[in-house]
XYZ file of C-alpha atoms in Angstrom:
634
model
C -74.410 -15.080 -202.137
C -75.049 -16.757 -198.828
C -78.734 -17.896 -198.651
C -79.255 -16.191 -195.280
C -77.863 -12.876 -196.544
C -79.958 -13.197 -199.685
C -83.085 -13.707 -197.585
C -82.229 -10.699 -195.431
C -81.724 -8.609 -198.545
C -85.107 -9.663 -199.971
C -86.825 -8.816 -196.693
C -85.121 -5.434 -196.562
C -86.074 -4.643 -200.171
C -89.672 -5.503 -199.320
C -89.884 -3.650 -195.996
C -87.271 -0.864 -196.160
C -89.587 2.020 -197.045
C -92.331 0.752 -194.735
C -89.977 0.521 -191.771
C -88.444 3.918 -192.458
C -91.750 5.810 -192.639
C -92.933 4.196 -189.412
C -89.648 5.051 -187.674
C -90.047 8.617 -188.904
C -93.514 8.775 -187.332
C -92.223 7.359 -184.027
C -89.468 9.985 -183.920
C -92.035 12.736 -184.487
C -94.073 11.413 -181.576
C -90.995 11.429 -179.300
C -90.098 14.997 -180.271
C -93.693 16.199 -179.908
C -94.071 14.805 -176.393
C -90.601 15.452 -174.977
C -89.180 18.281 -177.110
C -90.538 21.085 -174.939
C -89.768 19.437 -171.618
C -86.024 19.850 -171.907
C -86.359 23.443 -170.696
C -87.004 22.140 -167.163
C -85.376 18.692 -167.230
C -81.643 18.736 -166.595
C -80.397 15.258 -167.423
C -77.664 14.079 -169.746
C -79.655 10.990 -170.725
C -82.733 13.064 -171.544
C -80.596 15.420 -173.647
C -79.115 12.445 -175.491
C -82.631 11.146 -176.216
C -83.793 14.472 -177.677
C -80.523 14.996 -179.565
C -80.682 11.518 -181.106
C -84.365 11.852 -182.063
C -83.785 15.332 -183.528
C -80.884 14.241 -185.734
C -82.452 10.946 -186.757
C -85.833 12.534 -187.588
C -84.447 14.562 -190.507
C -82.101 11.811 -191.640
C -84.735 9.055 -191.600
C -87.375 11.171 -193.385
C -84.890 12.229 -196.085
C -83.576 8.690 -196.497
C -87.122 7.283 -196.665
C -88.108 9.818 -199.310
C -85.081 8.858 -201.404
C -85.877 5.153 -201.134
C -89.504 5.834 -201.931
C -88.623 7.703 -205.126
C -86.303 4.882 -206.165
C -88.928 2.230 -205.387
C -91.628 4.085 -207.339
C -89.344 4.510 -210.352
C -88.563 0.771 -210.421
C -92.107 -0.344 -209.624
C -94.943 -0.962 -211.997
C -97.566 1.742 -211.940
C -100.145 -0.266 -209.995
C -102.715 0.667 -207.392
C -100.235 0.301 -204.522
C -98.352 3.259 -205.998
C -101.335 5.495 -205.203
C -100.971 4.721 -201.504
C -97.227 5.233 -201.438
C -97.604 8.492 -203.292
C -99.314 9.826 -200.151
C -96.345 8.785 -198.033
C -94.039 11.278 -199.785
C -95.892 14.484 -198.721
C -96.422 12.998 -195.253
C -92.638 12.678 -194.989
C -92.425 16.382 -195.880
C -94.815 16.912 -192.977
C -92.337 15.067 -190.740
C -89.440 17.172 -192.039
C -91.372 20.238 -190.893
C -91.031 18.931 -187.348
C -93.381 19.332 -184.361
C -94.252 22.646 -182.724
C -92.313 21.768 -179.576
C -88.866 21.798 -181.213
C -87.611 23.531 -184.338
C -83.945 23.801 -183.343
C -81.897 21.648 -181.023
C -79.276 24.359 -180.513
C -78.808 28.003 -181.476
C -76.544 26.995 -184.350
C -79.467 25.215 -186.009
C -81.209 28.568 -186.427
C -78.253 29.808 -188.447
C -78.644 26.867 -190.844
C -81.960 28.077 -192.289
C -80.439 28.284 -195.791
C -79.638 24.584 -195.593
C -83.251 23.868 -194.665
C -84.464 26.077 -197.513
C -82.346 24.103 -199.959
C -83.602 20.886 -198.370
C -87.183 22.083 -198.845
C -86.566 22.588 -202.551
C -84.875 19.222 -203.034
C -87.356 17.207 -200.960
C -90.315 18.956 -202.611
C -88.946 17.978 -206.021
C -88.578 14.364 -204.890
C -92.101 14.316 -203.444
C -93.575 15.656 -206.695
C -91.494 13.103 -208.593
C -92.954 10.258 -206.493
C -96.492 11.566 -207.036
C -96.047 11.866 -210.793
C -94.494 8.404 -211.075
C -97.573 6.997 -209.310
C -100.139 9.148 -211.114
C -103.366 7.608 -212.374
C -106.314 9.358 -213.868
C -108.563 8.915 -210.859
C -109.905 11.268 -208.225
C -107.850 9.572 -205.507
C -104.610 10.655 -207.183
C -105.470 14.245 -206.289
C -105.277 13.283 -202.605
C -101.501 13.229 -202.997
C -101.437 16.911 -203.932
C -103.761 17.730 -201.058
C -101.316 16.048 -198.662
C -98.489 17.871 -200.443
C -99.995 21.238 -199.462
C -99.873 20.261 -195.768
C -96.265 19.066 -196.112
C -95.121 22.280 -197.820
C -96.774 24.415 -195.133
C -95.104 22.537 -192.257
C -91.637 22.399 -193.826
C -91.928 26.036 -194.955
C -92.984 27.127 -191.447
C -89.901 25.568 -189.930
C -87.553 27.180 -192.445
C -89.155 30.598 -192.011
C -88.939 30.374 -188.202
C -85.258 29.415 -188.278
C -84.533 32.407 -190.518
C -86.589 34.806 -188.389
C -85.010 33.749 -185.084
C -81.459 33.835 -186.458
C -81.879 37.371 -187.781
C -83.664 38.983 -184.834
C -81.615 41.535 -182.906
C -84.246 43.815 -181.421
C -86.945 41.562 -179.974
C -89.349 42.036 -182.885
C -90.091 38.308 -182.915
C -91.773 38.489 -179.483
C -95.476 37.809 -180.116
C -98.120 40.458 -179.314
C -95.633 43.336 -179.287
C -96.474 46.064 -176.765
C -99.232 45.003 -174.362
C -99.990 48.492 -173.117
C -99.282 50.330 -169.885
C -99.513 48.286 -166.708
C -102.134 50.565 -165.170
C -104.272 51.041 -168.274
C -104.496 47.642 -169.957
C -107.629 46.729 -168.065
C -108.527 44.402 -165.262
C -105.659 42.121 -164.206
C -107.416 40.540 -161.277
C -107.009 40.849 -157.531
C -103.342 40.406 -156.634
C -104.302 38.240 -153.651
C -105.860 35.641 -155.957
C -103.940 33.013 -157.884
C -105.151 34.205 -161.273
C -104.496 37.841 -160.388
C -100.872 37.170 -159.432
C -100.420 34.934 -162.463
C -101.673 37.635 -164.863
C -99.339 40.235 -163.373
C -96.369 37.878 -163.543
C -97.075 37.168 -167.218
C -97.376 40.847 -168.053
C -94.071 41.672 -166.324
C -92.296 38.656 -167.877
C -93.433 39.681 -171.365
C -92.207 43.240 -170.808
C -88.879 41.953 -169.488
C -88.546 39.633 -172.479
C -89.225 42.356 -175.025
C -86.556 44.613 -173.512
C -84.041 41.909 -172.653
C -84.130 40.405 -176.170
C -82.621 43.589 -177.588
C -80.465 44.397 -174.549
C -78.739 41.030 -174.610
C -76.981 41.927 -177.872
C -74.627 44.264 -175.946
C -74.884 42.750 -172.443
C -72.557 44.740 -170.168
C -73.676 44.802 -166.548
C -70.889 47.156 -165.412
C -71.792 49.992 -167.791
C -75.361 49.519 -168.938
C -78.535 49.324 -166.925
C -81.580 47.449 -168.094
C -84.079 50.098 -169.275
C -86.973 49.388 -166.915
C -87.602 52.102 -164.347
C -88.796 51.852 -160.761
C -90.052 48.296 -160.752
C -91.124 48.341 -157.127
C -93.099 51.564 -157.468
C -94.941 50.252 -160.516
C -95.440 46.567 -159.727
C -95.324 46.488 -155.944
C -93.956 43.123 -154.807
C -90.461 41.712 -155.311
C -92.025 38.241 -155.247
C -93.472 39.057 -158.665
C -89.977 39.874 -159.917
C -88.611 36.399 -159.188
C -91.619 34.649 -160.699
C -91.519 36.900 -163.747
C -87.814 36.187 -164.230
C -88.477 32.443 -164.358
C -91.398 32.896 -166.753
C -89.196 35.110 -168.913
C -86.627 32.315 -169.203
C -89.365 29.923 -170.305
C -90.709 32.388 -172.886
C -87.196 33.006 -174.213
C -86.777 29.252 -174.684
C -90.049 29.150 -176.635
C -88.846 31.879 -178.989
C -85.465 30.315 -179.696
C -86.284 26.617 -179.925
C -89.997 26.177 -180.774
C -92.577 27.487 -183.271
C -93.919 30.077 -180.826
C -92.942 32.888 -183.214
C -95.575 31.811 -185.749
C -97.943 29.760 -183.590
C -99.255 32.825 -181.785
C -99.967 34.882 -184.886
C -102.939 35.101 -187.247
C -100.859 33.729 -190.106
C -99.900 30.758 -187.959
C -103.494 29.891 -187.163
C -104.513 30.212 -190.823
C -101.678 27.946 -191.975
C -102.450 25.447 -189.217
C -106.086 25.372 -190.266
C -105.157 24.759 -193.906
C -102.680 21.959 -193.141
C -105.062 20.266 -190.700
C -107.935 20.492 -193.195
C -105.770 18.984 -195.936
C -104.817 16.052 -193.697
C -108.483 15.472 -192.778
C -109.472 15.534 -196.451
C -106.860 12.931 -197.330
C -107.976 10.722 -194.427
C -111.605 10.962 -195.514
C -110.596 10.352 -199.111
C -108.796 7.139 -198.146
C -111.810 5.980 -196.150
C -114.203 6.684 -199.043
C -111.903 4.953 -201.512
C -111.724 1.818 -199.366
C -115.463 1.728 -198.701
C -116.657 2.203 -202.283
C -113.814 0.482 -204.090
C -114.763 -2.484 -206.224
C -113.832 -5.862 -204.793
C -111.451 -6.763 -207.612
C -109.574 -3.462 -207.196
C -109.372 -3.800 -203.413
C -107.597 -7.121 -203.766
C -104.798 -5.379 -205.712
C -104.002 -3.107 -202.793
C -101.553 -4.436 -200.249
C -103.163 -4.710 -196.801
C -99.903 -3.736 -195.118
C -99.626 -0.563 -197.216
C -103.235 0.324 -196.412
C -102.549 -0.123 -192.691
C -99.345 1.943 -192.840
C -101.103 4.734 -194.738
C -103.855 4.750 -192.124
C -101.305 4.857 -189.313
C -99.428 7.751 -190.956
C -102.596 9.782 -191.510
C -103.943 8.968 -188.047
C -100.583 9.857 -186.525
C -100.486 13.168 -188.410
C -103.982 14.073 -187.172
C -103.193 12.986 -183.602
C -99.971 15.031 -183.533
C -101.797 18.072 -184.868
C -104.540 17.768 -182.256
C -101.910 17.256 -179.546
C -100.073 20.361 -180.784
C -103.254 22.441 -180.503
C -103.871 21.146 -176.977
C -100.294 21.998 -175.962
C -100.701 25.368 -177.650
C -103.726 26.228 -175.524
C -102.729 24.583 -172.297
C -99.141 25.748 -172.180
C -101.368 28.713 -171.385
C -98.766 31.456 -170.937
C -98.987 32.805 -174.486
C -102.758 32.303 -174.518
C -103.129 34.394 -171.368
C -100.862 37.072 -172.852
C -103.246 37.250 -175.786
C -106.084 37.756 -173.305
C -104.142 40.644 -171.737
C -103.446 42.075 -175.194
C -107.148 42.033 -176.015
C -108.074 43.707 -172.703
C -110.152 40.702 -171.723
C -108.362 39.834 -168.520
C -111.616 39.081 -166.709
C -111.707 35.859 -168.711
C -108.866 34.658 -166.478
C -111.158 34.685 -163.459
C -113.727 32.565 -165.252
C -111.077 30.181 -166.530
C -109.691 29.890 -163.018
C -113.096 28.989 -161.650
C -113.831 26.468 -164.375
C -110.328 25.039 -164.922
C -108.309 25.531 -161.704
C -105.714 23.003 -162.863
C -104.568 25.489 -165.534
C -103.273 27.842 -162.847
C -101.125 25.342 -161.013
C -97.434 26.100 -160.696
C -95.562 25.489 -163.943
C -91.927 24.637 -164.534
C -89.772 27.053 -166.496
C -86.355 25.678 -165.562
C -85.051 22.841 -163.419
C -84.414 24.948 -160.270
C -81.510 22.627 -159.507
C -77.778 23.115 -159.231
C -75.179 20.426 -159.774
C -72.569 19.846 -157.065
C -68.962 18.698 -157.239
C -67.098 17.933 -154.007
C -63.387 18.164 -154.853
C -62.051 16.664 -151.610
C -64.504 13.779 -151.721
C -63.521 13.179 -155.345
C -59.810 13.128 -154.430
C -60.367 10.491 -151.737
C -62.550 8.385 -154.007
C -60.006 8.567 -156.819
C -57.191 7.664 -154.461
C -59.013 4.531 -153.307
C -60.264 3.503 -156.746
C -57.029 4.183 -158.605
C -55.475 1.019 -157.216
C -58.187 -1.193 -158.710
C -57.032 -3.120 -161.822
C -60.154 -2.255 -163.806
C -59.554 1.462 -163.231
C -55.944 1.200 -164.369
C -57.109 -0.637 -167.475
C -59.784 1.982 -168.177
C -57.245 4.757 -167.770
C -54.863 3.148 -170.241
C -57.634 2.767 -172.826
C -59.429 6.127 -172.481
C -56.584 8.267 -171.232
C -56.589 10.285 -168.032
C -58.543 13.255 -169.407
C -61.523 11.207 -170.593
C -61.406 9.054 -167.503
C -61.442 12.155 -165.269
C -64.430 13.542 -167.183
C -66.331 10.287 -166.804
C -65.437 9.911 -163.134
C -66.297 13.546 -162.474
C -69.720 13.120 -164.047
C -70.371 9.995 -161.976
C -69.263 11.854 -158.832
C -71.579 14.813 -159.546
C -74.714 15.266 -157.446
C -77.727 17.549 -157.889
C -79.572 19.618 -155.266
C -82.462 22.062 -155.430
C -81.605 25.756 -155.365
C -81.623 26.932 -151.737
C -84.790 29.039 -151.196
C -82.824 31.733 -149.363
C -80.388 32.171 -152.229
C -82.781 34.463 -154.128
C -83.019 36.806 -151.152
C -79.271 36.706 -150.624
C -78.631 37.747 -154.223
C -80.865 40.781 -153.771
C -79.223 41.651 -150.449
C -75.803 41.361 -152.021
C -76.710 43.538 -154.989
C -78.277 46.392 -153.039
C -80.742 47.611 -150.490
C -84.053 45.805 -150.336
C -84.881 45.505 -146.682
C -81.914 43.548 -145.272
C -78.718 45.455 -146.031
C -75.447 43.538 -146.336
C -73.196 44.077 -143.310
C -70.553 46.674 -144.262
C -68.023 45.214 -141.822
C -68.466 41.776 -143.335
C -67.972 43.267 -146.798
C -64.704 44.933 -145.693
C -63.458 41.712 -144.082
C -64.315 39.788 -147.216
C -62.416 42.356 -149.298
C -59.368 41.883 -147.073
C -59.405 38.094 -147.351
C -60.141 38.077 -151.067
C -57.260 40.494 -151.670
C -54.772 37.736 -150.813
C -55.526 35.812 -153.998
C -57.440 38.279 -156.219
C -54.530 38.546 -158.662
C -54.681 34.855 -159.501
C -56.634 33.487 -162.487
C -60.313 32.960 -161.752
C -60.067 29.170 -161.804
C -57.374 29.235 -159.116
C -59.475 31.596 -157.020
C -62.314 29.065 -157.148
C -59.998 26.209 -156.149
C -58.450 28.119 -153.241
C -61.765 29.411 -151.904
C -63.303 25.962 -152.398
C -60.690 24.186 -150.297
C -60.742 26.902 -147.636
C -64.522 26.726 -147.301
C -64.561 22.924 -147.290
C -61.960 22.857 -144.507
C -64.034 25.279 -142.440
C -67.209 23.330 -143.134
C -65.999 19.819 -142.343
C -63.892 20.676 -139.292
C -66.756 22.720 -137.926
C -69.249 19.899 -138.512
C -66.831 17.563 -136.770
C -66.912 19.712 -133.653
C -70.620 20.553 -133.737
C -71.174 19.290 -130.224
C -68.627 21.742 -128.840
C -69.618 24.538 -131.187
C -73.229 24.359 -130.068
C -72.257 26.077 -126.810
C -70.176 28.740 -128.553
C -71.667 32.250 -128.069
C -73.132 33.700 -131.276
C -73.833 37.229 -130.101
C -77.199 38.753 -130.845
C -77.574 36.916 -134.146
C -80.014 34.107 -134.602
C -78.005 30.842 -134.611
C -79.991 29.753 -137.644
C -78.540 32.650 -139.647
C -74.976 31.338 -139.743
C -76.272 27.829 -140.409
C -78.164 29.141 -143.422
C -75.063 31.032 -144.555
C -73.036 27.866 -144.149
C -75.411 25.804 -146.290
C -75.603 28.498 -148.953
C -71.808 28.732 -149.047
C -71.465 24.973 -149.352
C -73.891 24.676 -152.254
C -72.360 27.646 -154.082
C -68.770 26.448 -153.719
C -69.634 23.003 -155.027
C -71.731 24.487 -157.822
C -68.905 26.704 -159.078
C -66.540 23.749 -158.832
C -68.939 21.767 -161.014
C -68.992 24.593 -163.568
C -65.203 24.781 -163.548
C -64.714 21.140 -164.449
C -67.905 20.263 -166.341
C -69.007 23.550 -167.983
C -65.849 25.722 -168.209
C -67.245 27.682 -171.185
C -69.699 29.390 -168.816
C -66.904 30.855 -166.674
C -64.514 33.763 -167.461
C -61.357 31.661 -167.455
C -57.958 32.997 -168.453
C -57.381 30.090 -170.859
C -59.800 28.405 -173.231
C -58.647 24.853 -172.645
C -60.805 22.594 -170.530
C -59.630 22.323 -166.943
C -58.759 18.845 -165.745
C -59.630 17.810 -162.214
C -56.200 16.219 -161.957
C -54.541 19.634 -162.421
C -56.007 20.967 -159.163
C -56.308 17.958 -156.891
C -54.856 19.043 -153.511
C -52.322 17.057 -151.518
C -54.284 15.155 -148.869
C -51.516 12.800 -147.755
C -52.737 9.377 -146.676
C -56.182 10.642 -145.631
C -59.014 8.183 -146.239
C -61.927 10.413 -145.268
C -62.768 14.077 -145.815
C -62.268 15.154 -142.195
C -58.767 13.669 -142.124
C -57.999 15.369 -145.450
C -59.139 18.733 -144.037
C -56.969 18.335 -140.951
C -53.988 17.381 -143.131
C -54.489 20.446 -145.346
C -54.906 22.756 -142.340
C -51.845 21.403 -140.508
C -49.554 21.383 -143.562
C -50.789 24.727 -144.891
C -50.758 23.143 -148.361
C -52.939 25.897 -149.833
C -53.350 29.659 -149.451
C -53.274 30.785 -145.840
C -56.809 32.250 -146.060
C -58.370 29.477 -143.962
C -55.551 28.887 -141.441
C -55.463 32.578 -140.560
C -58.432 34.851 -140.141
C -61.313 32.509 -140.934
C -60.501 29.886 -138.313
C -60.166 32.530 -135.611
C -63.530 34.137 -136.336
C -66.835 33.355 -134.740
C -69.171 31.310 -136.885
C -71.522 34.213 -137.532
C -68.739 36.337 -139.019
C -66.975 33.474 -140.792
C -69.980 32.247 -142.748
C -71.224 35.729 -143.550
C -67.851 36.503 -145.132
C -67.672 33.220 -147.020
C -71.245 33.639 -148.243
C -70.405 37.108 -149.592
C -67.275 35.752 -151.240
C -69.168 33.032 -153.124
C -72.015 35.374 -154.064
C -69.485 37.780 -155.508
C -67.804 35.027 -157.514
C -71.165 33.793 -158.777
C -72.263 37.279 -159.862
C -68.912 38.008 -161.477
C -69.007 34.758 -163.456
C -72.554 35.533 -164.624
C -71.788 39.142 -165.537
C -68.926 38.036 -167.805
C -70.945 35.271 -169.469
C -71.357 35.000 -173.227
C -74.815 35.324 -174.714
C -74.808 32.118 -176.764
C -73.416 30.004 -173.926
C -76.219 30.999 -171.575
C -78.990 30.852 -174.153
C -77.792 27.338 -174.991
C -78.335 26.370 -171.351
C -82.062 27.084 -171.667
C -82.406 23.847 -173.663
C -80.711 21.770 -170.956
C -82.914 22.543 -167.989
C -81.315 25.899 -167.318
C -78.381 26.671 -165.009
C -78.436 28.759 -161.857
C -75.663 30.809 -163.476
C -77.963 31.486 -166.447
C -80.706 32.559 -164.057
C -78.239 35.018 -162.474
C -77.211 36.151 -165.974
C -80.850 37.069 -166.610
C -81.168 38.586 -163.141
C -78.196 40.974 -163.002
C -79.102 43.561 -165.649
C -82.784 43.450 -164.730
C -82.021 43.875 -161.034
C -80.541 47.266 -161.903
C -84.019 48.240 -163.026
C -85.096 47.814 -159.407
C -82.976 50.772 -158.405
C -80.419 48.584 -156.602
C -77.260 50.205 -155.325
C -74.683 49.932 -158.167
C -71.840 50.150 -155.625
C -72.178 46.424 -155.044
C -73.129 45.595 -158.622
C -70.798 47.136 -161.163
C -67.556 48.599 -159.806
C -67.132 45.893 -157.173
C -67.483 43.201 -159.779
C -64.799 44.875 -161.850
C -62.281 44.186 -159.068
C -62.511 40.515 -160.048
C -61.081 40.997 -163.532
C -58.628 38.236 -164.333
C -55.441 38.331 -166.301
C -56.117 37.526 -169.953
């Protein structure tokens, strides 16, 4: 064998288990710190980090345990074996995972039987390592003490996966029924931060309990969400929006973290036992090192001592961090306070720890944007470059389009007025949607309503983009155009809302087609729907070319271009709101619940909103039957 390869092999044989257990600890630290933040961070690179750490954590711990059992079987039964015997149960602790992430996706919850089998196999291997290293000394019993902590953590994870996968009625929601809103005790003055926060939490918990069972047969056209007269009972629609966001965050906790057991008496008892066991082992190691005879201490490898100390210290630090996160995530803790009718504690906590009541993040509150015309122009210019032609020949057009589309994507914050517009569209809450505008929008939409949904998005997208860019081009002239009695800012707001919605739905069509009710299941390629823009080299020229050649449906060249801005953008806004609500109402449960782990989508927020908005007593004329008119050909 080559001398260099032989040296590498000797180094690996000496350090393999040591490196693996340290890598396993590092992965646990990454998952503990970042695992829970994916519910409000929408980034592909962040998702890749969590996905890689999640998959590698189980693989590395299992692989390390296998190597450890092999090394102990081939190793003399010396004092170093006592140290490594503690590593085995600590690896079981790692396989139990942190509190902040039990499942990466919903499918992982269905694999609880695999984890149960893994628990049995890995427990056998850990016991095997301990027995192979056994010596008749008190320190050998430290291995079994550590084993108790490992079994508890791995068993917790398996039990949670099973419980979440089998829940159909919302029984897994901690604290059950909190009591009637008016009789559960003091919730604080609504005008104070803590008072509003307590009310939002109460409403979110009630929504969650009902929605968890309702979502099994989600049908917005036929079924209403069983919460009556929200406004009469809770007062302010502002609470509804906040509660909806909190509900999304709580739903994420139930599906992807250890919240199911963490906020129960059994969870606290098990946590106390596992933490105590880890402390005992740490103290035992310290006592052994302090009072060990000098000749025995020399037989122990300094590196193994250091690694054992790092593993035990890391386990204690992660447990303490988990408890801190448990308390200071604060939502579930405050719900417990409500449950115990001790809501006045919130006022004292607010006065002593005001930072706990600062605004929290429950989803990203962003929406991705995809500008089709801008993409067409960019592709037309870049396609001539040799490197692009080479990339296309290697990857193929489909993969190249996906990559280019992702690079072209932008992200914006959800327009603040969009929440109000969704309520206005769905019914009567102060500002009623203009009936004339609704009729006009019906007339325009009727020209292409028989087409598949993806074609409707493309047509409406191009029409709106043409209106937007040509209007922006002539802003100086349009500024003097009469706008009637309407506030000029109203059509500008409608224009911005329409622009963000059209580009958001275009993004969903090409990047997340599974979220939309498409007639076919195959992924839509951008190339299939790129419009003819002639020799245009900028978006304005492309819009003029499309308008002059009438290369798409006549919806823009006809009525829309002849309307005043106020009417035009009100109609287009209604059109995009209708398409957004229709897409959400036809969404699949698993697809939207999966989005909770990727920062959340606006479409998922609307999916939560639609059935619960019916509880507000909104006019179903604009909710159910009107949405049914959008049914596509299957």
